[in-house]
Amino acid sequence: MLARNFYQRTTELVARDLLGKLLVRNHANGDVVLRLTEVEAYLGIDDPACHTYGGRRTPRTETMWDEAGYAYVYLVYGLHSCLNVVTVGPGRPEAVLIRGGVVEAGSDLVRARRGPRVGERSLTDGPGKLCQGLAISRSDDGVDLCPLDSALRICDDGLEVRENQVQRLPRVGVDYAGEAASWPLRLAYIPSELITAR
DNA sequence: TCTAGGATCGGCT
DNA sequence: GCCGATCCTAGAT
């Protein structure tokens, strides 16, 4: 279980340390556990790709301006939800977008939500897919991730992610942000069995 | 009010 | 690899 102070650090550090952690979703229909494998950092008012760039403060982004350790969920393209974790603290509207993970428990439930024809690999390998599979929607915006009984929380089961298992890549889908689109703020966790070169 | 555009996905070529 | 779906959000009028 990650405590508040885990999130009250620089966004890049939080993003790095979220890799390999477990996202736990409790729901009336059952629980789902997801191992986080891909995240993306959004650095607040100085980041042209971020929703709060230039100090923008709107009803949608209100959660980002508040305390760290809360879920910021928004809708993109009018149809997909995206889950973010708010970082740093009040007045510093930064966050980490959860882009992908691997289902560790509850795959039947995820499959039921994602559809029978969806392959194992594509169950939760994108921000919108992940939210659909875990039944995360706009109504989860502002949910506190820190309480032990939270319906949405992030746990540490002790898995260590070494530096050579972390891939740093440009962010996706933010070409409008100019040079900031190429900042290497997308972090991917490469499980050791997939690392061939060294 | 009105309008433009989007932190994506899945189907099709 | 390309393209359309789809509707909320933010900024302009």
mmCIF file of C-alpha atoms (C1' of nucleotides) in Angstrom:
data_model
loop_
_atom_site.group_PDB
_atom_site.id
_atom_site.type_symbol
_atom_site.label_atom_id
_atom_site.label_comp_id
_atom_site.label_asym_id
_atom_site.label_seq_id
_atom_site.Cartn_x
_atom_site.Cartn_y
_atom_site.Cartn_z
ATOM 1 C CA MET A 1 0.000 0.000 0.000
ATOM 2 C CA LEU A 2 1.536 3.276 -1.080
ATOM 3 C CA ALA A 3 1.167 6.130 1.416
ATOM 4 C CA ARG A 4 0.571 9.787 0.645
ATOM 5 C CA ASN A 5 4.272 10.681 0.839
ATOM 6 C CA PHE A 6 5.010 8.335 -2.079
ATOM 7 C CA TYR A 7 3.063 10.719 -4.313
ATOM 8 C CA GLN A 8 4.380 13.924 -2.700
ATOM 9 C CA ARG A 9 7.628 13.796 -4.676
ATOM 10 C CA THR A 10 8.705 15.035 -8.068
ATOM 11 C CA THR A 11 6.474 13.709 -10.814
ATOM 12 C CA GLU A 12 9.328 12.014 -12.647
ATOM 13 C CA LEU A 13 10.342 10.084 -9.525
ATOM 14 C CA VAL A 14 6.769 9.005 -8.852
ATOM 15 C CA ALA A 15 6.395 7.878 -12.479
ATOM 16 C CA ARG A 16 9.606 5.860 -12.275
ATOM 17 C CA ASP A 17 8.571 4.189 -9.019
ATOM 18 C CA LEU A 18 5.036 3.389 -10.174
ATOM 19 C CA LEU A 19 6.451 0.919 -12.688
ATOM 20 C CA GLY A 20 5.986 -2.624 -11.412
ATOM 21 C CA LYS A 21 3.486 -1.573 -8.724
ATOM 22 C CA LEU A 22 0.011 -3.099 -8.426
ATOM 23 C CA LEU A 23 -3.109 -1.123 -9.235
ATOM 24 C CA VAL A 24 -5.954 -2.670 -7.237
ATOM 25 C CA ARG A 25 -9.559 -2.140 -8.221
ATOM 26 C CA ASN A 26 -12.381 -3.236 -5.907
ATOM 27 C CA HIS A 27 -15.774 -3.338 -7.521
ATOM 28 C CA ALA A 28 -19.178 -4.822 -6.796
ATOM 29 C CA ASN A 29 -18.622 -7.348 -9.577
ATOM 30 C CA GLY A 30 -15.193 -8.412 -8.305
ATOM 31 C CA ASP A 31 -11.603 -7.267 -7.931
ATOM 32 C CA VAL A 32 -8.923 -6.682 -10.531
ATOM 33 C CA VAL A 33 -5.170 -6.357 -9.951
ATOM 34 C CA LEU A 34 -2.971 -4.811 -12.603
ATOM 35 C CA ARG A 35 0.857 -4.690 -12.732
ATOM 36 C CA LEU A 36 1.789 -1.252 -14.088
ATOM 37 C CA THR A 37 4.085 -1.410 -17.092
ATOM 38 C CA GLU A 38 3.715 1.957 -18.784
ATOM 39 C CA VAL A 39 3.233 5.473 -17.395
ATOM 40 C CA GLU A 40 3.658 9.014 -18.621
ATOM 41 C CA ALA A 41 4.647 12.119 -16.633
ATOM 42 C CA TYR A 42 2.890 15.459 -17.075
ATOM 43 C CA LEU A 43 4.788 18.318 -15.480
ATOM 44 C CA GLY A 44 2.174 20.945 -14.744
ATOM 45 C CA ILE A 45 2.170 24.619 -15.629
ATOM 46 C CA ASP A 46 5.503 24.559 -17.486
ATOM 47 C CA ASP A 47 4.599 21.546 -19.631
ATOM 48 C CA PRO A 48 2.842 22.451 -22.917
ATOM 49 C CA ALA A 49 1.406 18.937 -23.137
ATOM 50 C CA CYS A 50 -0.222 19.143 -19.715
ATOM 51 C CA HIS A 51 -3.853 20.075 -19.122
ATOM 52 C CA THR A 52 -2.731 22.673 -16.574
ATOM 53 C CA TYR A 53 -0.139 24.311 -18.832
ATOM 54 C CA GLY A 54 0.192 28.008 -18.184
ATOM 55 C CA GLY A 55 -1.773 27.718 -14.963
ATOM 56 C CA ARG A 56 -5.055 26.702 -16.574
ATOM 57 C CA ARG A 57 -7.540 25.839 -13.855
ATOM 58 C CA THR A 58 -10.929 24.568 -14.988
ATOM 59 C CA PRO A 59 -13.646 22.294 -13.571
ATOM 60 C CA ARG A 60 -12.094 19.351 -15.403
ATOM 61 C CA THR A 61 -8.591 19.802 -13.990
ATOM 62 C CA GLU A 62 -9.622 20.844 -10.474
ATOM 63 C CA THR A 63 -8.428 17.509 -9.012
ATOM 64 C CA MET A 64 -4.895 18.110 -10.312
ATOM 65 C CA TRP A 65 -4.612 21.289 -8.265
ATOM 66 C CA ASP A 66 -5.388 19.493 -5.022
ATOM 67 C CA GLU A 67 -3.467 17.073 -2.794
ATOM 68 C CA ALA A 68 -1.208 14.333 -4.206
ATOM 69 C CA GLY A 69 -2.362 10.725 -4.136
ATOM 70 C CA TYR A 70 -5.749 11.319 -5.722
ATOM 71 C CA ALA A 71 -7.073 9.969 -9.023
ATOM 72 C CA TYR A 72 -7.548 12.419 -11.879
ATOM 73 C CA VAL A 73 -9.840 10.842 -14.472
ATOM 74 C CA TYR A 74 -10.874 12.639 -17.641
ATOM 75 C CA LEU A 75 -12.491 11.821 -20.960
ATOM 76 C CA VAL A 76 -10.606 11.994 -24.260
ATOM 77 C CA TYR A 77 -12.055 12.064 -27.755
ATOM 78 C CA GLY A 78 -15.482 12.008 -26.191
ATOM 79 C CA LEU A 79 -15.346 8.278 -25.538
ATOM 80 C CA HIS A 80 -12.344 7.033 -23.583
ATOM 81 C CA SER A 81 -11.460 7.592 -19.925
ATOM 82 C CA CYS A 82 -7.862 8.084 -18.809
ATOM 83 C CA LEU A 83 -6.559 7.509 -15.277
ATOM 84 C CA ASN A 84 -3.901 9.750 -13.768
ATOM 85 C CA VAL A 85 -2.296 9.884 -10.339
ATOM 86 C CA VAL A 86 -1.877 13.387 -8.922
ATOM 87 C CA THR A 87 1.655 14.131 -7.697
ATOM 88 C CA VAL A 88 3.653 16.728 -5.715
ATOM 89 C CA GLY A 89 0.950 18.618 -3.799
ATOM 90 C CA PRO A 90 -1.517 21.512 -3.617
ATOM 91 C CA GLY A 91 -0.843 24.286 -6.119
ATOM 92 C CA ARG A 92 1.477 22.085 -8.182
ATOM 93 C CA PRO A 93 -0.906 20.530 -10.748
ATOM 94 C CA GLU A 94 1.212 17.630 -11.996
ATOM 95 C CA ALA A 95 0.252 14.018 -12.606
ATOM 96 C CA VAL A 96 1.253 10.635 -13.976
ATOM 97 C CA LEU A 97 -0.922 9.085 -16.676
ATOM 98 C CA ILE A 98 -1.365 5.327 -16.292
ATOM 99 C CA ARG A 99 -0.921 4.050 -19.838
ATOM 100 C CA GLY A 100 -0.772 0.308 -19.489
ATOM 101 C CA GLY A 101 -0.391 -2.785 -17.378
ATOM 102 C CA VAL A 102 -0.635 -6.537 -17.208
ATOM 103 C CA VAL A 103 -3.592 -8.218 -15.501
ATOM 104 C CA GLU A 104 -2.425 -10.215 -12.459
ATOM 105 C CA ALA A 105 -5.851 -11.110 -11.096
ATOM 106 C CA GLY A 106 -9.431 -10.815 -12.281
ATOM 107 C CA SER A 107 -8.760 -11.387 -15.962
ATOM 108 C CA ASP A 108 -12.195 -12.947 -16.477
ATOM 109 C CA LEU A 109 -13.807 -9.737 -15.310
ATOM 110 C CA VAL A 110 -11.545 -7.615 -17.497
ATOM 111 C CA ARG A 111 -12.320 -9.795 -20.473
ATOM 112 C CA ALA A 112 -16.051 -9.535 -19.819
ATOM 113 C CA ARG A 113 -15.779 -5.748 -19.903
ATOM 114 C CA ARG A 114 -13.423 -5.531 -22.871
ATOM 115 C CA GLY A 115 -15.205 -8.050 -25.042
ATOM 116 C CA PRO A 116 -14.689 -11.709 -25.926
ATOM 117 C CA ARG A 117 -12.736 -11.069 -29.119
ATOM 118 C CA VAL A 118 -10.016 -8.994 -27.455
ATOM 119 C CA GLY A 119 -6.644 -10.737 -27.321
ATOM 120 C CA GLU A 120 -4.804 -11.302 -24.029
ATOM 121 C CA ARG A 121 -2.126 -8.745 -24.898
ATOM 122 C CA SER A 122 -4.566 -5.946 -25.706
ATOM 123 C CA LEU A 123 -6.755 -6.271 -22.616
ATOM 124 C CA THR A 124 -5.110 -3.344 -20.806
ATOM 125 C CA ASP A 125 -2.279 -2.041 -23.019
ATOM 126 C CA GLY A 126 -3.622 1.491 -23.427
ATOM 127 C CA PRO A 127 -5.029 4.187 -21.130
ATOM 128 C CA GLY A 128 -8.561 3.890 -22.473
ATOM 129 C CA LYS A 129 -8.523 0.089 -22.551
ATOM 130 C CA LEU A 130 -7.243 -0.066 -18.995
ATOM 131 C CA CYS A 131 -10.039 2.155 -17.724
ATOM 132 C CA GLN A 132 -12.632 0.105 -19.549
ATOM 133 C CA GLY A 133 -11.213 -3.145 -18.189
ATOM 134 C CA LEU A 134 -11.144 -1.856 -14.605
ATOM 135 C CA ALA A 135 -14.474 0.002 -14.896
ATOM 136 C CA ILE A 136 -12.853 3.368 -14.198
ATOM 137 C CA SER A 137 -14.804 6.402 -15.344
ATOM 138 C CA ARG A 138 -15.226 10.128 -14.758
ATOM 139 C CA SER A 139 -17.090 9.247 -11.548
ATOM 140 C CA ASP A 140 -13.750 8.080 -10.117
ATOM 141 C CA ASP A 141 -12.248 11.531 -10.564
ATOM 142 C CA GLY A 142 -11.078 12.809 -7.186
ATOM 143 C CA VAL A 143 -10.972 9.385 -5.505
ATOM 144 C CA ASP A 144 -8.318 9.162 -2.783
ATOM 145 C CA LEU A 145 -5.866 6.331 -3.568
ATOM 146 C CA CYS A 146 -4.352 6.220 -0.080
ATOM 147 C CA PRO A 147 -6.975 4.797 2.342
ATOM 148 C CA LEU A 148 -6.636 1.054 2.951
ATOM 149 C CA ASP A 149 -10.257 0.487 1.935
ATOM 150 C CA SER A 150 -10.215 2.681 -1.163
ATOM 151 C CA ALA A 151 -11.920 1.128 -4.178
ATOM 152 C CA LEU A 152 -8.897 2.209 -6.203
ATOM 153 C CA ARG A 153 -5.418 2.029 -4.731
ATOM 154 C CA ILE A 154 -1.809 1.191 -5.571
ATOM 155 C CA CYS A 155 0.211 -1.410 -3.693
ATOM 156 C CA ASP A 156 3.841 -2.464 -3.547
ATOM 157 C CA ASP A 157 4.392 -6.224 -3.457
ATOM 158 C CA GLY A 158 8.156 -5.828 -3.336
ATOM 159 C CA LEU A 159 8.894 -6.357 -7.006
ATOM 160 C CA GLU A 160 12.065 -4.484 -7.886
ATOM 161 C CA VAL A 161 12.325 -2.730 -11.227
ATOM 162 C CA ARG A 162 15.974 -2.218 -12.111
ATOM 163 C CA GLU A 163 17.195 0.756 -14.096
ATOM 164 C CA ASN A 164 18.026 -1.404 -17.125
ATOM 165 C CA GLN A 165 14.387 -2.531 -17.193
ATOM 166 C CA VAL A 166 13.123 1.026 -17.609
ATOM 167 C CA GLN A 167 12.715 2.389 -21.096
ATOM 168 C CA ARG A 168 12.339 6.157 -21.543
ATOM 169 C CA LEU A 169 10.425 7.252 -24.635
ATOM 170 C CA PRO A 170 8.727 10.338 -26.069
ATOM 171 C CA ARG A 171 5.114 10.851 -25.052
ATOM 172 C CA VAL A 172 2.246 9.742 -27.238
ATOM 173 C CA GLY A 173 -0.455 11.808 -28.895
ATOM 174 C CA VAL A 174 0.786 15.230 -27.821
ATOM 175 C CA ASP A 175 2.244 16.537 -31.082
ATOM 176 C CA TYR A 176 0.410 19.805 -30.481
ATOM 177 C CA ALA A 177 2.836 20.453 -27.594
ATOM 178 C CA GLY A 178 5.768 21.105 -29.928
ATOM 179 C CA GLU A 179 9.189 20.277 -28.515
ATOM 180 C CA ALA A 180 7.646 19.027 -25.267
ATOM 181 C CA ALA A 181 6.175 16.091 -27.178
ATOM 182 C CA SER A 182 9.688 14.675 -27.512
ATOM 183 C CA TRP A 183 10.592 14.944 -23.837
ATOM 184 C CA PRO A 184 11.367 11.374 -22.665
ATOM 185 C CA LEU A 185 8.621 11.266 -20.070
ATOM 186 C CA ARG A 186 6.971 8.019 -21.136
ATOM 187 C CA LEU A 187 8.355 5.227 -18.985
ATOM 188 C CA ALA A 188 7.934 1.580 -19.843
ATOM 189 C CA TYR A 189 8.815 -1.411 -17.696
ATOM 190 C CA ILE A 190 10.480 -4.194 -19.642
ATOM 191 C CA PRO A 191 10.256 -7.482 -17.687
ATOM 192 C CA SER A 192 13.667 -9.104 -17.425
ATOM 193 C CA GLU A 193 12.640 -12.154 -19.473
ATOM 194 C CA LEU A 194 12.157 -9.801 -22.420
ATOM 195 C CA ILE A 195 15.563 -8.164 -22.142
ATOM 196 C CA THR A 196 17.888 -9.815 -24.612
ATOM 197 C CA ALA A 197 20.584 -7.183 -25.139
ATOM 198 C CA ARG A 198 22.640 -5.698 -22.307
ATOM 199 C "C1'" DT B 1 -24.339 30.161 -26.996
ATOM 200 C "C1'" DC B 2 -21.110 28.422 -30.626
ATOM 201 C "C1'" DT B 3 -17.056 26.086 -32.375
ATOM 202 C "C1'" DA B 4 -12.796 23.604 -32.799
ATOM 203 C "C1'" DG B 5 -10.159 20.039 -31.381
ATOM 204 C "C1'" DG B 6 -8.545 16.178 -28.528
ATOM 205 C "C1'" DA B 7 -2.992 12.564 -23.155
ATOM 206 C "C1'" DT B 8 -7.526 6.923 -28.028
ATOM 207 C "C1'" DC B 9 -9.249 2.822 -30.133
ATOM 208 C "C1'" DG B 10 -10.447 -0.466 -33.466
ATOM 209 C "C1'" DG B 11 -11.491 -1.593 -38.057
ATOM 210 C "C1'" DC B 12 -9.974 -1.515 -42.611
ATOM 211 C "C1'" DT B 13 -6.520 -1.409 -46.503
ATOM 212 C "C1'" DG C 1 -0.224 2.355 -41.864
ATOM 213 C "C1'" DC C 2 -4.451 5.213 -42.201
ATOM 214 C "C1'" DC C 3 -8.853 7.000 -40.862
ATOM 215 C "C1'" DG C 4 -13.373 7.754 -38.739
ATOM 216 C "C1'" DA C 5 -16.097 7.564 -34.470
ATOM 217 C "C1'" DT C 6 -17.989 10.599 -30.942
ATOM 218 C "C1'" DC C 7 -18.978 14.108 -27.459
ATOM 219 C "C1'" DC C 8 -16.875 16.587 -23.773
ATOM 220 C "C1'" DT C 9 -14.151 20.613 -22.724
ATOM 221 C "C1'" DA C 10 -12.271 25.096 -23.101
ATOM 222 C "C1'" DG C 11 -11.968 29.283 -25.139
ATOM 223 C "C1'" DA C 12 -14.009 32.601 -28.090
ATOM 224 C "C1'" DT C 13 -18.013 35.442 -29.203
#
